[in-house]
Amino acid sequence: MKNPTGTKNNHRGTFLMNGGLTHVRYDHKSRPSKIDIKCPNCSSLAIAKDEEVGDSLFVGDMSSSFKGSPFSITCTSCMYRKKRLAYEELTEPYFQFEGRGEILWAWNREHLDMIYKYLNGVPIKEHDYEFYHTYIHGDWKKYKTTYLKTISKGLSDT
């Protein structure tokens, strides 16, 4: 998966900063099975789905699909479709928001919902993405007011 600026940091398209192929910036040992990305054709919302895990929300690093090519992509705006892509072949995250520090991004709308609630002080206990709150970037917390406004505006535009 490309980092939020859309550039690749090495020849394989994975990241050198902390996360390897598991996450743009953090060292997760799991990833969601559904990832919202920018369509490679039109930059609209496209859904990348791990076809090998069924209805599971998350994929652990012990799954055979974790390092394989399990993703299919379907754009919600144009006719773009593609199958058998690896995680590192996915385009950048669809949900990205510039603030005063780092670019805040989320794997999908559900992940963004958890981040938004966490930054807003809303309890996230029992949220499907609760586990990932420990990986919220320090700048996102430090400048939470800016990010909350940017996320609200961005979501109202979509």
PDB file of C-alpha atoms in Angstrom:
ATOM      1  CA  MET A   1       0.000   0.000   0.000  1.00  0.00           C
ATOM      2  CA  LYS A   2       1.379   3.394  -0.919  1.00  0.00           C
ATOM      3  CA  ASN A   3       1.956   5.906   1.825  1.00  0.00           C
ATOM      4  CA  PRO A   4      -0.445   8.864   2.111  1.00  0.00           C
ATOM      5  CA  THR A   5       1.619  11.050  -0.227  1.00  0.00           C
ATOM      6  CA  GLY A   6       1.240   8.426  -2.946  1.00  0.00           C
ATOM      7  CA  THR A   7       4.955   7.749  -3.260  1.00  0.00           C
ATOM      8  CA  LYS A   8       6.782   4.521  -2.669  1.00  0.00           C
ATOM      9  CA  ASN A   9       9.755   4.337  -0.337  1.00  0.00           C
ATOM     10  CA  ASN A  10      11.465   1.357  -1.941  1.00  0.00           C
ATOM     11  CA  HIS A  11      11.310  -0.793  -5.031  1.00  0.00           C
ATOM     12  CA  ARG A  12       8.644  -3.189  -3.700  1.00  0.00           C
ATOM     13  CA  GLY A  13       6.193  -0.432  -2.728  1.00  0.00           C
ATOM     14  CA  THR A  14       6.395  -1.212   0.983  1.00  0.00           C
ATOM     15  CA  PHE A  15       7.438   1.137   3.715  1.00  0.00           C
ATOM     16  CA  LEU A  16      10.750   1.529   5.412  1.00  0.00           C
ATOM     17  CA  MET A  17       9.293   3.507   8.322  1.00  0.00           C
ATOM     18  CA  ASN A  18       8.324   1.209  11.187  1.00  0.00           C
ATOM     19  CA  GLY A  19       5.599  -0.793   9.451  1.00  0.00           C
ATOM     20  CA  GLY A  20       6.984  -2.811   6.589  1.00  0.00           C
ATOM     21  CA  LEU A  21       4.246  -4.242   4.437  1.00  0.00           C
ATOM     22  CA  THR A  22       1.779  -4.455   7.309  1.00  0.00           C
ATOM     23  CA  HIS A  23       0.901  -0.802   7.771  1.00  0.00           C
ATOM     24  CA  VAL A  24       1.803   2.567   6.388  1.00  0.00           C
ATOM     25  CA  ARG A  25       3.459   3.777   9.548  1.00  0.00           C
ATOM     26  CA  TYR A  26       3.045   1.341  12.415  1.00  0.00           C
ATOM     27  CA  ASP A  27       4.080  -2.234  13.000  1.00  0.00           C
ATOM     28  CA  HIS A  28       0.726  -3.996  13.002  1.00  0.00           C
ATOM     29  CA  LYS A  29       0.570  -7.749  13.031  1.00  0.00           C
ATOM     30  CA  SER A  30      -2.883  -7.572  11.482  1.00  0.00           C
ATOM     31  CA  ARG A  31      -4.728  -5.529   8.905  1.00  0.00           C
ATOM     32  CA  PRO A  32      -8.374  -5.123   7.914  1.00  0.00           C
ATOM     33  CA  SER A  33      -9.762  -7.405   5.236  1.00  0.00           C
ATOM     34  CA  LYS A  34     -11.445  -4.382   3.572  1.00  0.00           C
ATOM     35  CA  ILE A  35      -9.380  -1.313   2.739  1.00  0.00           C
ATOM     36  CA  ASP A  36     -10.681   1.883   1.140  1.00  0.00           C
ATOM     37  CA  ILE A  37      -8.173   3.139  -1.421  1.00  0.00           C
ATOM     38  CA  LYS A  38      -8.014   5.715  -4.183  1.00  0.00           C
ATOM     39  CA  CYS A  39      -9.000   4.196  -7.491  1.00  0.00           C
ATOM     40  CA  PRO A  40      -5.920   3.853  -9.723  1.00  0.00           C
ATOM     41  CA  ASN A  41      -8.085   4.950 -12.655  1.00  0.00           C
ATOM     42  CA  CYS A  42     -10.141   7.914 -11.376  1.00  0.00           C
ATOM     43  CA  SER A  43      -8.965   8.559  -7.750  1.00  0.00           C
ATOM     44  CA  SER A  44     -12.490   8.014  -6.393  1.00  0.00           C
ATOM     45  CA  LEU A  45     -13.260   5.586  -3.598  1.00  0.00           C
ATOM     46  CA  ALA A  46     -12.349   2.006  -4.455  1.00  0.00           C
ATOM     47  CA  ILE A  47     -12.800  -0.988  -2.184  1.00  0.00           C
ATOM     48  CA  ALA A  48      -9.905  -3.433  -1.844  1.00  0.00           C
ATOM     49  CA  LYS A  49     -11.151  -6.696  -0.342  1.00  0.00           C
ATOM     50  CA  ASP A  50      -9.108  -9.680   0.801  1.00  0.00           C
ATOM     51  CA  GLU A  51     -11.013 -12.439  -0.987  1.00  0.00           C
ATOM     52  CA  GLU A  52      -9.348 -15.281   0.921  1.00  0.00           C
ATOM     53  CA  VAL A  53     -10.620 -14.509   4.432  1.00  0.00           C
ATOM     54  CA  GLY A  54     -14.379 -14.631   3.998  1.00  0.00           C
ATOM     55  CA  ASP A  55     -16.347 -12.508   6.462  1.00  0.00           C
ATOM     56  CA  SER A  56     -13.449 -11.881   8.854  1.00  0.00           C
ATOM     57  CA  LEU A  57     -12.898  -8.181   9.614  1.00  0.00           C
ATOM     58  CA  PHE A  58      -9.171  -8.580  10.196  1.00  0.00           C
ATOM     59  CA  VAL A  59      -6.335 -10.669   8.836  1.00  0.00           C
ATOM     60  CA  GLY A  60      -3.480 -11.726  11.092  1.00  0.00           C
ATOM     61  CA  ASP A  61       0.109 -12.113   9.960  1.00  0.00           C
ATOM     62  CA  MET A  62      -0.182 -15.908  10.277  1.00  0.00           C
ATOM     63  CA  SER A  63      -2.844 -16.034   7.543  1.00  0.00           C
ATOM     64  CA  SER A  64      -1.683 -17.304   4.158  1.00  0.00           C
ATOM     65  CA  SER A  65      -3.338 -14.263   2.563  1.00  0.00           C
ATOM     66  CA  PHE A  66      -1.245 -11.809   4.609  1.00  0.00           C
ATOM     67  CA  LYS A  67       1.718 -11.951   2.228  1.00  0.00           C
ATOM     68  CA  GLY A  68      -0.084 -13.318  -0.835  1.00  0.00           C
ATOM     69  CA  SER A  69      -2.107 -11.551  -3.507  1.00  0.00           C
ATOM     70  CA  PRO A  70      -5.629 -11.847  -2.142  1.00  0.00           C
ATOM     71  CA  PHE A  71      -7.047  -8.415  -2.965  1.00  0.00           C
ATOM     72  CA  SER A  72      -9.689  -7.571  -5.515  1.00  0.00           C
ATOM     73  CA  ILE A  73     -10.438  -3.918  -6.219  1.00  0.00           C
ATOM     74  CA  THR A  74     -13.785  -2.441  -7.206  1.00  0.00           C
ATOM     75  CA  CYS A  75     -14.191   1.278  -7.825  1.00  0.00           C
ATOM     76  CA  THR A  76     -17.421   2.864  -6.640  1.00  0.00           C
ATOM     77  CA  SER A  77     -17.399   5.473  -9.445  1.00  0.00           C
ATOM     78  CA  CYS A  78     -15.897   4.032 -12.606  1.00  0.00           C
ATOM     79  CA  MET A  79     -15.730   0.549 -14.087  1.00  0.00           C
ATOM     80  CA  TYR A  80     -12.247  -0.208 -12.728  1.00  0.00           C
ATOM     81  CA  ARG A  81     -11.885  -3.796 -11.469  1.00  0.00           C
ATOM     82  CA  LYS A  82      -8.763  -5.807 -10.711  1.00  0.00           C
ATOM     83  CA  LYS A  83      -8.030  -9.103  -8.975  1.00  0.00           C
ATOM     84  CA  ARG A  84      -5.111 -10.870  -7.329  1.00  0.00           C
ATOM     85  CA  LEU A  85      -3.216  -7.884  -5.953  1.00  0.00           C
ATOM     86  CA  ALA A  86      -0.848  -7.943  -3.000  1.00  0.00           C
ATOM     87  CA  TYR A  87      -1.134  -5.437  -0.156  1.00  0.00           C
ATOM     88  CA  GLU A  88       1.932  -3.528  -1.344  1.00  0.00           C
ATOM     89  CA  GLU A  89       0.336  -3.113  -4.789  1.00  0.00           C
ATOM     90  CA  LEU A  90      -2.633  -1.175  -3.407  1.00  0.00           C
ATOM     91  CA  THR A  91      -2.794   2.569  -4.001  1.00  0.00           C
ATOM     92  CA  GLU A  92      -2.828   5.092  -1.206  1.00  0.00           C
ATOM     93  CA  PRO A  93      -5.606   5.267   1.410  1.00  0.00           C
ATOM     94  CA  TYR A  94      -8.779   7.036   0.340  1.00  0.00           C
ATOM     95  CA  PHE A  95      -9.362   8.684   3.720  1.00  0.00           C
ATOM     96  CA  GLN A  96      -6.549  11.183   4.285  1.00  0.00           C
ATOM     97  CA  PHE A  97      -6.683  14.463   6.137  1.00  0.00           C
ATOM     98  CA  GLU A  98      -4.010  17.108   6.448  1.00  0.00           C
ATOM     99  CA  GLY A  99      -3.569  18.741   9.811  1.00  0.00           C
ATOM    100  CA  ARG A 100      -0.774  20.601  11.537  1.00  0.00           C
ATOM    101  CA  GLY A 101       1.442  17.545  11.827  1.00  0.00           C
ATOM    102  CA  GLU A 102       1.356  14.250   9.982  1.00  0.00           C
ATOM    103  CA  ILE A 103      -1.279  13.289   7.424  1.00  0.00           C
ATOM    104  CA  LEU A 104      -4.056  11.485   9.266  1.00  0.00           C
ATOM    105  CA  TRP A 105      -5.279   8.487   7.306  1.00  0.00           C
ATOM    106  CA  ALA A 106      -7.501   5.483   7.855  1.00  0.00           C
ATOM    107  CA  TRP A 107      -7.789   2.064   6.259  1.00  0.00           C
ATOM    108  CA  ASN A 108     -11.540   2.478   5.779  1.00  0.00           C
ATOM    109  CA  ARG A 109     -14.568   4.424   7.040  1.00  0.00           C
ATOM    110  CA  GLU A 110     -14.937   2.185  10.113  1.00  0.00           C
ATOM    111  CA  HIS A 111     -11.296   2.771  11.083  1.00  0.00           C
ATOM    112  CA  LEU A 112     -11.789   6.513  10.536  1.00  0.00           C
ATOM    113  CA  ASP A 113     -14.896   6.402  12.735  1.00  0.00           C
ATOM    114  CA  MET A 114     -12.839   4.928  15.576  1.00  0.00           C
ATOM    115  CA  ILE A 115     -10.068   7.523  15.148  1.00  0.00           C
ATOM    116  CA  TYR A 116     -12.605  10.360  15.072  1.00  0.00           C
ATOM    117  CA  LYS A 117     -14.377   9.118  18.192  1.00  0.00           C
ATOM    118  CA  TYR A 118     -11.091   8.580  20.027  1.00  0.00           C
ATOM    119  CA  LEU A 119      -9.827  12.085  19.216  1.00  0.00           C
ATOM    120  CA  ASN A 120     -13.220  13.519  20.177  1.00  0.00           C
ATOM    121  CA  GLY A 121     -13.136  11.800  23.573  1.00  0.00           C
ATOM    122  CA  VAL A 122     -16.021   9.449  22.767  1.00  0.00           C
ATOM    123  CA  PRO A 123     -15.610   5.977  24.307  1.00  0.00           C
ATOM    124  CA  ILE A 124     -14.496   3.394  21.766  1.00  0.00           C
ATOM    125  CA  LYS A 125     -14.826   0.367  23.999  1.00  0.00           C
ATOM    126  CA  GLU A 126     -16.191  -2.520  21.932  1.00  0.00           C
ATOM    127  CA  HIS A 127     -15.668  -0.636  18.645  1.00  0.00           C
ATOM    128  CA  ASP A 128     -14.527  -3.123  15.987  1.00  0.00           C
ATOM    129  CA  TYR A 129     -11.324  -1.109  15.495  1.00  0.00           C
ATOM    130  CA  GLU A 130     -10.653  -0.433  19.183  1.00  0.00           C
ATOM    131  CA  PHE A 131      -7.384  -2.406  19.055  1.00  0.00           C
ATOM    132  CA  TYR A 132      -5.877   0.096  16.604  1.00  0.00           C
ATOM    133  CA  HIS A 133      -6.307   3.119  18.890  1.00  0.00           C
ATOM    134  CA  THR A 134      -2.894   2.368  20.419  1.00  0.00           C
ATOM    135  CA  TYR A 135      -1.363   3.175  17.032  1.00  0.00           C
ATOM    136  CA  ILE A 136      -2.868   6.637  16.673  1.00  0.00           C
ATOM    137  CA  HIS A 137      -0.021   8.958  15.779  1.00  0.00           C
ATOM    138  CA  GLY A 138       1.121  11.436  18.424  1.00  0.00           C
ATOM    139  CA  ASP A 139       0.620  14.427  16.124  1.00  0.00           C
ATOM    140  CA  TRP A 140      -2.969  13.344  15.535  1.00  0.00           C
ATOM    141  CA  LYS A 141      -3.543  13.528  19.294  1.00  0.00           C
ATOM    142  CA  LYS A 142      -1.530  16.721  19.740  1.00  0.00           C
ATOM    143  CA  TYR A 143      -3.466  18.588  17.050  1.00  0.00           C
ATOM    144  CA  LYS A 144      -6.762  16.767  17.523  1.00  0.00           C
ATOM    145  CA  THR A 145      -8.909  19.910  17.186  1.00  0.00           C
ATOM    146  CA  THR A 146      -7.471  20.605  13.748  1.00  0.00           C
ATOM    147  CA  TYR A 147      -7.870  16.987  12.656  1.00  0.00           C
ATOM    148  CA  LEU A 148     -11.430  16.746  13.972  1.00  0.00           C
ATOM    149  CA  LYS A 149     -12.425  19.828  11.952  1.00  0.00           C
ATOM    150  CA  THR A 150     -10.663  18.548   8.839  1.00  0.00           C
ATOM    151  CA  ILE A 151     -12.258  15.102   9.123  1.00  0.00           C
ATOM    152  CA  SER A 152     -15.731  16.600   9.641  1.00  0.00           C
ATOM    153  CA  LYS A 153     -15.326  18.855   6.613  1.00  0.00           C
ATOM    154  CA  GLY A 154     -13.860  16.052   4.504  1.00  0.00           C
ATOM    155  CA  LEU A 155     -16.646  13.623   5.318  1.00  0.00           C
ATOM    156  CA  SER A 156     -19.329  16.214   4.559  1.00  0.00           C
ATOM    157  CA  ASP A 157     -17.723  16.738   1.125  1.00  0.00           C
ATOM    158  CA  THR A 158     -17.876  13.008   0.270  1.00  0.00           C
TER     159      THR A 158
END
